Amino acid sequence: MTASPVLRCYAADVEAAHAELTRLDQLSGDGDFGDNLRSGLRRVVDELDRSGTAGHGFDVAGRVFLDDVGGTSGPLFGLLFTEIGRALDGDEPTSRALDGDVLSWAAGASAGLAAIQRVGEANVGDRTLVDALVPAVAALESDGAGAFARAAAAAADGARSTAELRARLGRASYVGERARGVADPGAVGVALLFRALAEVEEPGSGIAPPY
């Protein structure tokens, strides 16, 4: 499977969502999340274009976000991309009886989630990107036709649910009730990744933007 189209689709979707991601982060964070995610993905796509690299490109995305993207979210997305890349390369053996492509994505997203939780110690309900990533992983691990669309829908629902949560970690925890009714931008960013995955792997799945 080549996943570079997923990254390219993701970059395009983040470009389209930049204003909304910025607005969300201005209300609940430092206001730079949209810029950081967009600029990081631009660098990734530029590097892939310059190198002419075939393949999934998530190793490049992981390196760029870990080394060059600022803010709290840059390293967290870098960990997720790195683990997805390892799984797509077949470095993470697993015995799950899933479809091959879904298997790789489930393994990578699950490993990325574990890495993010080790670093950030966030759980579901803390109003972070974990609220979108956990249900997406569960949907991928459920196997069967339409798994990518289910993961995208689950991530979107998880991202939207953060609007009703009080943040317990990160910059948003200092904002308190002022962030009520506003979705966590990191969770929306994760949901956009799984939406891009569904758009590429299951065209016509019709997953609405998670904001």
PDB file of C-alpha atoms in Angstrom:
ATOM      1  CA  MET A   1       0.000   0.000   0.000  1.00  0.00           C
ATOM      2  CA  THR A   2       1.251   3.483  -0.761  1.00  0.00           C
ATOM      3  CA  ALA A   3       0.184   6.025   1.813  1.00  0.00           C
ATOM      4  CA  SER A   4       1.778   9.135   0.350  1.00  0.00           C
ATOM      5  CA  PRO A   5      -1.635  10.013  -1.164  1.00  0.00           C
ATOM      6  CA  VAL A   6      -2.999  10.004   2.391  1.00  0.00           C
ATOM      7  CA  LEU A   7      -0.430  12.569   3.503  1.00  0.00           C
ATOM      8  CA  ARG A   8      -1.098  14.696   0.455  1.00  0.00           C
ATOM      9  CA  CYS A   9      -4.850  14.535   1.018  1.00  0.00           C
ATOM     10  CA  TYR A  10      -4.313  15.324   4.691  1.00  0.00           C
ATOM     11  CA  ALA A  11      -2.167  18.336   3.842  1.00  0.00           C
ATOM     12  CA  ALA A  12      -4.857  19.637   1.484  1.00  0.00           C
ATOM     13  CA  ASP A  13      -7.591  19.132   4.093  1.00  0.00           C
ATOM     14  CA  VAL A  14      -5.526  20.954   6.724  1.00  0.00           C
ATOM     15  CA  GLU A  15      -5.010  23.846   4.297  1.00  0.00           C
ATOM     16  CA  ALA A  16      -8.782  24.061   3.913  1.00  0.00           C
ATOM     17  CA  ALA A  17      -9.307  23.831   7.676  1.00  0.00           C
ATOM     18  CA  HIS A  18      -6.512  26.241   8.648  1.00  0.00           C
ATOM     19  CA  ALA A  19      -8.777  29.145   9.579  1.00  0.00           C
ATOM     20  CA  GLU A  20     -11.003  26.931  11.729  1.00  0.00           C
ATOM     21  CA  LEU A  21      -8.055  25.235  13.433  1.00  0.00           C
ATOM     22  CA  THR A  22      -6.637  28.667  14.210  1.00  0.00           C
ATOM     23  CA  ARG A  23      -9.956  29.905  15.563  1.00  0.00           C
ATOM     24  CA  LEU A  24     -10.341  26.878  17.816  1.00  0.00           C
ATOM     25  CA  ASP A  25      -6.838  27.265  19.198  1.00  0.00           C
ATOM     26  CA  GLN A  26      -7.261  30.988  19.757  1.00  0.00           C
ATOM     27  CA  LEU A  27     -10.213  30.157  21.996  1.00  0.00           C
ATOM     28  CA  SER A  28      -8.576  27.330  23.904  1.00  0.00           C
ATOM     29  CA  GLY A  29      -4.814  27.520  23.414  1.00  0.00           C
ATOM     30  CA  ASP A  30      -1.982  29.654  22.072  1.00  0.00           C
ATOM     31  CA  GLY A  31      -3.527  30.157  18.646  1.00  0.00           C
ATOM     32  CA  ASP A  32      -0.654  28.594  16.707  1.00  0.00           C
ATOM     33  CA  PHE A  33      -1.916  25.055  16.125  1.00  0.00           C
ATOM     34  CA  GLY A  34      -3.275  25.699  12.636  1.00  0.00           C
ATOM     35  CA  ASP A  35      -0.028  27.360  11.571  1.00  0.00           C
ATOM     36  CA  ASN A  36       2.121  24.596  13.036  1.00  0.00           C
ATOM     37  CA  LEU A  37       0.145  21.729  11.511  1.00  0.00           C
ATOM     38  CA  ARG A  38      -0.113  23.404   8.116  1.00  0.00           C
ATOM     39  CA  SER A  39       3.545  24.434   7.945  1.00  0.00           C
ATOM     40  CA  GLY A  40       4.702  20.987   9.064  1.00  0.00           C
ATOM     41  CA  LEU A  41       2.661  19.242   6.404  1.00  0.00           C
ATOM     42  CA  ARG A  42       3.847  21.708   3.769  1.00  0.00           C
ATOM     43  CA  ARG A  43       7.440  20.806   4.660  1.00  0.00           C
ATOM     44  CA  VAL A  44       6.635  17.108   4.468  1.00  0.00           C
ATOM     45  CA  VAL A  45       5.012  17.374   1.032  1.00  0.00           C
ATOM     46  CA  ASP A  46       7.837  19.602  -0.243  1.00  0.00           C
ATOM     47  CA  GLU A  47      10.458  17.098   0.935  1.00  0.00           C
ATOM     48  CA  LEU A  48       8.597  14.183  -0.629  1.00  0.00           C
ATOM     49  CA  ASP A  49       8.288  16.111  -3.900  1.00  0.00           C
ATOM     50  CA  ARG A  50      11.976  17.081  -3.935  1.00  0.00           C
ATOM     51  CA  SER A  51      13.193  13.577  -3.165  1.00  0.00           C
ATOM     52  CA  GLY A  52      10.722  11.835  -5.437  1.00  0.00           C
ATOM     53  CA  THR A  53      10.301   9.260  -2.689  1.00  0.00           C
ATOM     54  CA  ALA A  54       7.753   6.555  -3.403  1.00  0.00           C
ATOM     55  CA  GLY A  55       5.906   4.920  -0.560  1.00  0.00           C
ATOM     56  CA  HIS A  56       3.936   6.089   2.418  1.00  0.00           C
ATOM     57  CA  GLY A  57       6.092   9.031   3.536  1.00  0.00           C
ATOM     58  CA  PHE A  58       5.132   8.799   7.205  1.00  0.00           C
ATOM     59  CA  ASP A  59       8.763   8.313   8.203  1.00  0.00           C
ATOM     60  CA  VAL A  60       9.466  11.724   6.700  1.00  0.00           C
ATOM     61  CA  ALA A  61       6.406  13.204   8.407  1.00  0.00           C
ATOM     62  CA  GLY A  62       7.503  11.804  11.757  1.00  0.00           C
ATOM     63  CA  ARG A  63      10.994  13.262  11.444  1.00  0.00           C
ATOM     64  CA  VAL A  64       9.773  16.682  10.328  1.00  0.00           C
ATOM     65  CA  PHE A  65       7.241  16.981  13.134  1.00  0.00           C
ATOM     66  CA  LEU A  66       9.606  15.698  15.817  1.00  0.00           C
ATOM     67  CA  ASP A  67      12.517  17.905  14.745  1.00  0.00           C
ATOM     68  CA  ASP A  68      11.047  21.034  13.174  1.00  0.00           C
ATOM     69  CA  VAL A  69       7.453  21.664  14.247  1.00  0.00           C
ATOM     70  CA  GLY A  70       6.936  23.715  17.379  1.00  0.00           C
ATOM     71  CA  GLY A  71       4.229  23.836  19.983  1.00  0.00           C
ATOM     72  CA  THR A  72       3.010  21.055  22.192  1.00  0.00           C
ATOM     73  CA  SER A  73       1.348  19.225  19.342  1.00  0.00           C
ATOM     74  CA  GLY A  74       4.322  18.992  16.965  1.00  0.00           C
ATOM     75  CA  PRO A  75       6.156  16.218  18.830  1.00  0.00           C
ATOM     76  CA  LEU A  76       2.901  14.394  19.584  1.00  0.00           C
ATOM     77  CA  PHE A  77       1.920  14.267  15.929  1.00  0.00           C
ATOM     78  CA  GLY A  78       5.527  13.314  15.182  1.00  0.00           C
ATOM     79  CA  LEU A  79       5.219  10.284  17.442  1.00  0.00           C
ATOM     80  CA  LEU A  80       1.960   9.264  15.761  1.00  0.00           C
ATOM     81  CA  PHE A  81       3.394   9.616  12.255  1.00  0.00           C
ATOM     82  CA  THR A  82       6.558   7.738  13.206  1.00  0.00           C
ATOM     83  CA  GLU A  83       4.654   4.753  14.578  1.00  0.00           C
ATOM     84  CA  ILE A  84       2.308   4.679  11.589  1.00  0.00           C
ATOM     85  CA  GLY A  85       5.358   4.680   9.322  1.00  0.00           C
ATOM     86  CA  ARG A  86       6.946   1.779  11.182  1.00  0.00           C
ATOM     87  CA  ALA A  87       3.767  -0.259  10.957  1.00  0.00           C
ATOM     88  CA  LEU A  88       3.315   0.466   7.252  1.00  0.00           C
ATOM     89  CA  ASP A  89       6.899  -0.684   6.731  1.00  0.00           C
ATOM     90  CA  GLY A  90       6.034  -3.968   8.432  1.00  0.00           C
ATOM     91  CA  ASP A  91       8.353  -3.442  11.387  1.00  0.00           C
ATOM     92  CA  GLU A  92       5.677  -4.128  13.976  1.00  0.00           C
ATOM     93  CA  PRO A  93       4.613  -7.794  13.877  1.00  0.00           C
ATOM     94  CA  THR A  94       1.103  -8.537  15.051  1.00  0.00           C
ATOM     95  CA  SER A  95      -1.123 -11.584  15.198  1.00  0.00           C
ATOM     96  CA  ARG A  96      -4.433  -9.744  14.693  1.00  0.00           C
ATOM     97  CA  ALA A  97      -6.571 -11.344  11.972  1.00  0.00           C
ATOM     98  CA  LEU A  98      -7.372  -8.117  10.146  1.00  0.00           C
ATOM     99  CA  ASP A  99      -7.267  -7.093   6.536  1.00  0.00           C
ATOM    100  CA  GLY A 100      -3.670  -6.277   5.611  1.00  0.00           C
ATOM    101  CA  ASP A 101      -4.021  -2.538   5.100  1.00  0.00           C
ATOM    102  CA  VAL A 102      -6.307  -2.084   8.080  1.00  0.00           C
ATOM    103  CA  LEU A 103      -3.923  -4.236  10.106  1.00  0.00           C
ATOM    104  CA  SER A 104      -1.017  -1.907   9.428  1.00  0.00           C
ATOM    105  CA  TRP A 105      -2.974   1.232  10.184  1.00  0.00           C
ATOM    106  CA  ALA A 106      -4.454  -0.261  13.350  1.00  0.00           C
ATOM    107  CA  ALA A 107      -1.013  -1.312  14.580  1.00  0.00           C
ATOM    108  CA  GLY A 108       0.555   2.046  13.757  1.00  0.00           C
ATOM    109  CA  ALA A 109      -2.208   4.164  15.223  1.00  0.00           C
ATOM    110  CA  SER A 110      -2.290   2.004  18.348  1.00  0.00           C
ATOM    111  CA  ALA A 111       1.474   2.299  18.822  1.00  0.00           C
ATOM    112  CA  GLY A 112       1.266   6.035  18.210  1.00  0.00           C
ATOM    113  CA  LEU A 113      -1.480   6.331  20.815  1.00  0.00           C
ATOM    114  CA  ALA A 114       0.636   4.431  23.344  1.00  0.00           C
ATOM    115  CA  ALA A 115       3.635   6.689  22.666  1.00  0.00           C
ATOM    116  CA  ILE A 116       1.534   9.840  23.006  1.00  0.00           C
ATOM    117  CA  GLN A 117       0.051   8.636  26.273  1.00  0.00           C
ATOM    118  CA  ARG A 118       3.476   7.773  27.653  1.00  0.00           C
ATOM    119  CA  VAL A 119       4.672  11.290  26.933  1.00  0.00           C
ATOM    120  CA  GLY A 120       1.548  13.318  27.677  1.00  0.00           C
ATOM    121  CA  GLU A 121      -0.272  11.045  30.149  1.00  0.00           C
ATOM    122  CA  ALA A 122      -3.632  11.978  28.598  1.00  0.00           C
ATOM    123  CA  ASN A 123      -6.701   9.760  28.692  1.00  0.00           C
ATOM    124  CA  VAL A 124     -10.117   9.908  27.082  1.00  0.00           C
ATOM    125  CA  GLY A 125     -12.048  12.713  28.699  1.00  0.00           C
ATOM    126  CA  ASP A 126      -9.040  15.006  29.213  1.00  0.00           C
ATOM    127  CA  ARG A 127      -9.950  17.053  26.110  1.00  0.00           C
ATOM    128  CA  THR A 128      -6.917  16.267  23.981  1.00  0.00           C
ATOM    129  CA  LEU A 129      -6.179  14.586  20.671  1.00  0.00           C
ATOM    130  CA  VAL A 130      -6.477  11.271  22.531  1.00  0.00           C
ATOM    131  CA  ASP A 131     -10.265  11.735  22.516  1.00  0.00           C
ATOM    132  CA  ALA A 132     -10.206  11.371  18.720  1.00  0.00           C
ATOM    133  CA  LEU A 133      -7.395   8.832  18.460  1.00  0.00           C
ATOM    134  CA  VAL A 134      -8.743   6.206  20.868  1.00  0.00           C
ATOM    135  CA  PRO A 135     -12.068   5.659  19.025  1.00  0.00           C
ATOM    136  CA  ALA A 136     -10.290   5.715  15.666  1.00  0.00           C
ATOM    137  CA  VAL A 137      -7.952   2.925  16.783  1.00  0.00           C
ATOM    138  CA  ALA A 138     -10.883   0.897  18.118  1.00  0.00           C
ATOM    139  CA  ALA A 139     -12.714   1.247  14.803  1.00  0.00           C
ATOM    140  CA  LEU A 140      -9.679   0.126  12.811  1.00  0.00           C
ATOM    141  CA  GLU A 141      -9.229  -2.870  15.063  1.00  0.00           C
ATOM    142  CA  SER A 142     -12.859  -3.882  14.506  1.00  0.00           C
ATOM    143  CA  ASP A 143     -11.906  -5.172  11.029  1.00  0.00           C
ATOM    144  CA  GLY A 144     -14.236  -5.633   8.059  1.00  0.00           C
ATOM    145  CA  ALA A 145     -15.405  -3.570   5.126  1.00  0.00           C
ATOM    146  CA  GLY A 146     -15.652   0.134   5.745  1.00  0.00           C
ATOM    147  CA  ALA A 147     -13.152   0.128   8.633  1.00  0.00           C
ATOM    148  CA  PHE A 148     -11.428   3.280   7.404  1.00  0.00           C
ATOM    149  CA  ALA A 149     -14.718   5.177   7.133  1.00  0.00           C
ATOM    150  CA  ARG A 150     -15.744   3.971  10.584  1.00  0.00           C
ATOM    151  CA  ALA A 151     -12.428   5.128  11.987  1.00  0.00           C
ATOM    152  CA  ALA A 152     -12.872   8.548  10.389  1.00  0.00           C
ATOM    153  CA  ALA A 153     -16.418   8.874  11.713  1.00  0.00           C
ATOM    154  CA  ALA A 154     -15.359   7.733  15.185  1.00  0.00           C
ATOM    155  CA  ALA A 155     -12.463  10.198  15.250  1.00  0.00           C
ATOM    156  CA  ALA A 156     -14.765  13.008  14.135  1.00  0.00           C
ATOM    157  CA  ASP A 157     -17.297  12.154  16.835  1.00  0.00           C
ATOM    158  CA  GLY A 158     -14.502  12.018  19.401  1.00  0.00           C
ATOM    159  CA  ALA A 159     -13.189  15.404  18.307  1.00  0.00           C
ATOM    160  CA  ARG A 160     -16.640  16.984  18.481  1.00  0.00           C
ATOM    161  CA  SER A 161     -17.214  15.506  21.941  1.00  0.00           C
ATOM    162  CA  THR A 162     -14.294  17.526  23.315  1.00  0.00           C
ATOM    163  CA  ALA A 163     -16.403  20.669  23.039  1.00  0.00           C
ATOM    164  CA  GLU A 164     -18.329  19.513  26.105  1.00  0.00           C
ATOM    165  CA  LEU A 165     -15.252  18.609  28.150  1.00  0.00           C
ATOM    166  CA  ARG A 166     -13.234  20.703  30.569  1.00  0.00           C
ATOM    167  CA  ALA A 167      -9.538  20.432  29.770  1.00  0.00           C
ATOM    168  CA  ARG A 168      -7.394  18.857  32.457  1.00  0.00           C
ATOM    169  CA  LEU A 169      -4.067  19.065  30.626  1.00  0.00           C
ATOM    170  CA  GLY A 170      -2.177  21.569  28.519  1.00  0.00           C
ATOM    171  CA  ARG A 171      -2.771  25.229  27.758  1.00  0.00           C
ATOM    172  CA  ALA A 172      -6.552  24.770  27.548  1.00  0.00           C
ATOM    173  CA  SER A 173      -6.652  23.721  31.200  1.00  0.00           C
ATOM    174  CA  TYR A 174      -5.876  27.328  32.151  1.00  0.00           C
ATOM    175  CA  VAL A 175      -8.755  28.656  30.069  1.00  0.00           C
ATOM    176  CA  GLY A 176     -11.364  26.731  32.041  1.00  0.00           C
ATOM    177  CA  GLU A 177     -15.006  27.236  31.130  1.00  0.00           C
ATOM    178  CA  ARG A 178     -14.124  29.707  28.376  1.00  0.00           C
ATOM    179  CA  ALA A 179     -13.268  26.725  26.165  1.00  0.00           C
ATOM    180  CA  ARG A 180     -16.622  25.052  26.763  1.00  0.00           C
ATOM    181  CA  GLY A 181     -18.414  24.571  23.450  1.00  0.00           C
ATOM    182  CA  VAL A 182     -15.146  24.689  21.504  1.00  0.00           C
ATOM    183  CA  ALA A 183     -13.650  21.470  20.120  1.00  0.00           C
ATOM    184  CA  ASP A 184     -10.027  20.692  20.943  1.00  0.00           C
ATOM    185  CA  PRO A 185      -7.960  21.645  17.866  1.00  0.00           C
ATOM    186  CA  GLY A 186      -5.548  18.729  18.303  1.00  0.00           C
ATOM    187  CA  ALA A 187      -8.428  16.276  18.291  1.00  0.00           C
ATOM    188  CA  VAL A 188      -9.788  17.933  15.153  1.00  0.00           C
ATOM    189  CA  GLY A 189      -6.348  17.621  13.555  1.00  0.00           C
ATOM    190  CA  VAL A 190      -6.270  13.896  14.298  1.00  0.00           C
ATOM    191  CA  ALA A 191      -9.797  13.476  12.940  1.00  0.00           C
ATOM    192  CA  LEU A 192      -8.745  15.195   9.720  1.00  0.00           C
ATOM    193  CA  LEU A 193      -5.979  12.597   9.306  1.00  0.00           C
ATOM    194  CA  PHE A 194      -8.430   9.713   9.500  1.00  0.00           C
ATOM    195  CA  ARG A 195     -10.841  11.536   7.214  1.00  0.00           C
ATOM    196  CA  ALA A 196      -8.040  11.809   4.644  1.00  0.00           C
ATOM    197  CA  LEU A 197      -7.316   8.101   5.078  1.00  0.00           C
ATOM    198  CA  ALA A 198     -10.959   7.261   4.398  1.00  0.00           C
ATOM    199  CA  GLU A 199     -11.077   9.593   1.400  1.00  0.00           C
ATOM    200  CA  VAL A 200      -8.101   7.815  -0.171  1.00  0.00           C
ATOM    201  CA  GLU A 201      -8.805   4.204   0.786  1.00  0.00           C
ATOM    202  CA  GLU A 202     -12.614   4.261   0.574  1.00  0.00           C
ATOM    203  CA  PRO A 203     -13.571   6.981  -1.915  1.00  0.00           C
ATOM    204  CA  GLY A 204     -17.126   8.174  -1.575  1.00  0.00           C
ATOM    205  CA  SER A 205     -17.327   7.401   2.129  1.00  0.00           C
ATOM    206  CA  GLY A 206     -18.633  10.934   2.631  1.00  0.00           C
ATOM    207  CA  ILE A 207     -17.203  11.695   6.073  1.00  0.00           C
ATOM    208  CA  ALA A 208     -18.032  15.268   7.021  1.00  0.00           C
ATOM    209  CA  PRO A 209     -15.285  17.552   8.365  1.00  0.00           C
ATOM    210  CA  PRO A 210     -14.972  17.190  12.150  1.00  0.00           C
ATOM    211  CA  TYR A 211     -15.805  20.837  12.906  1.00  0.00           C
TER     212      TYR A 211
END
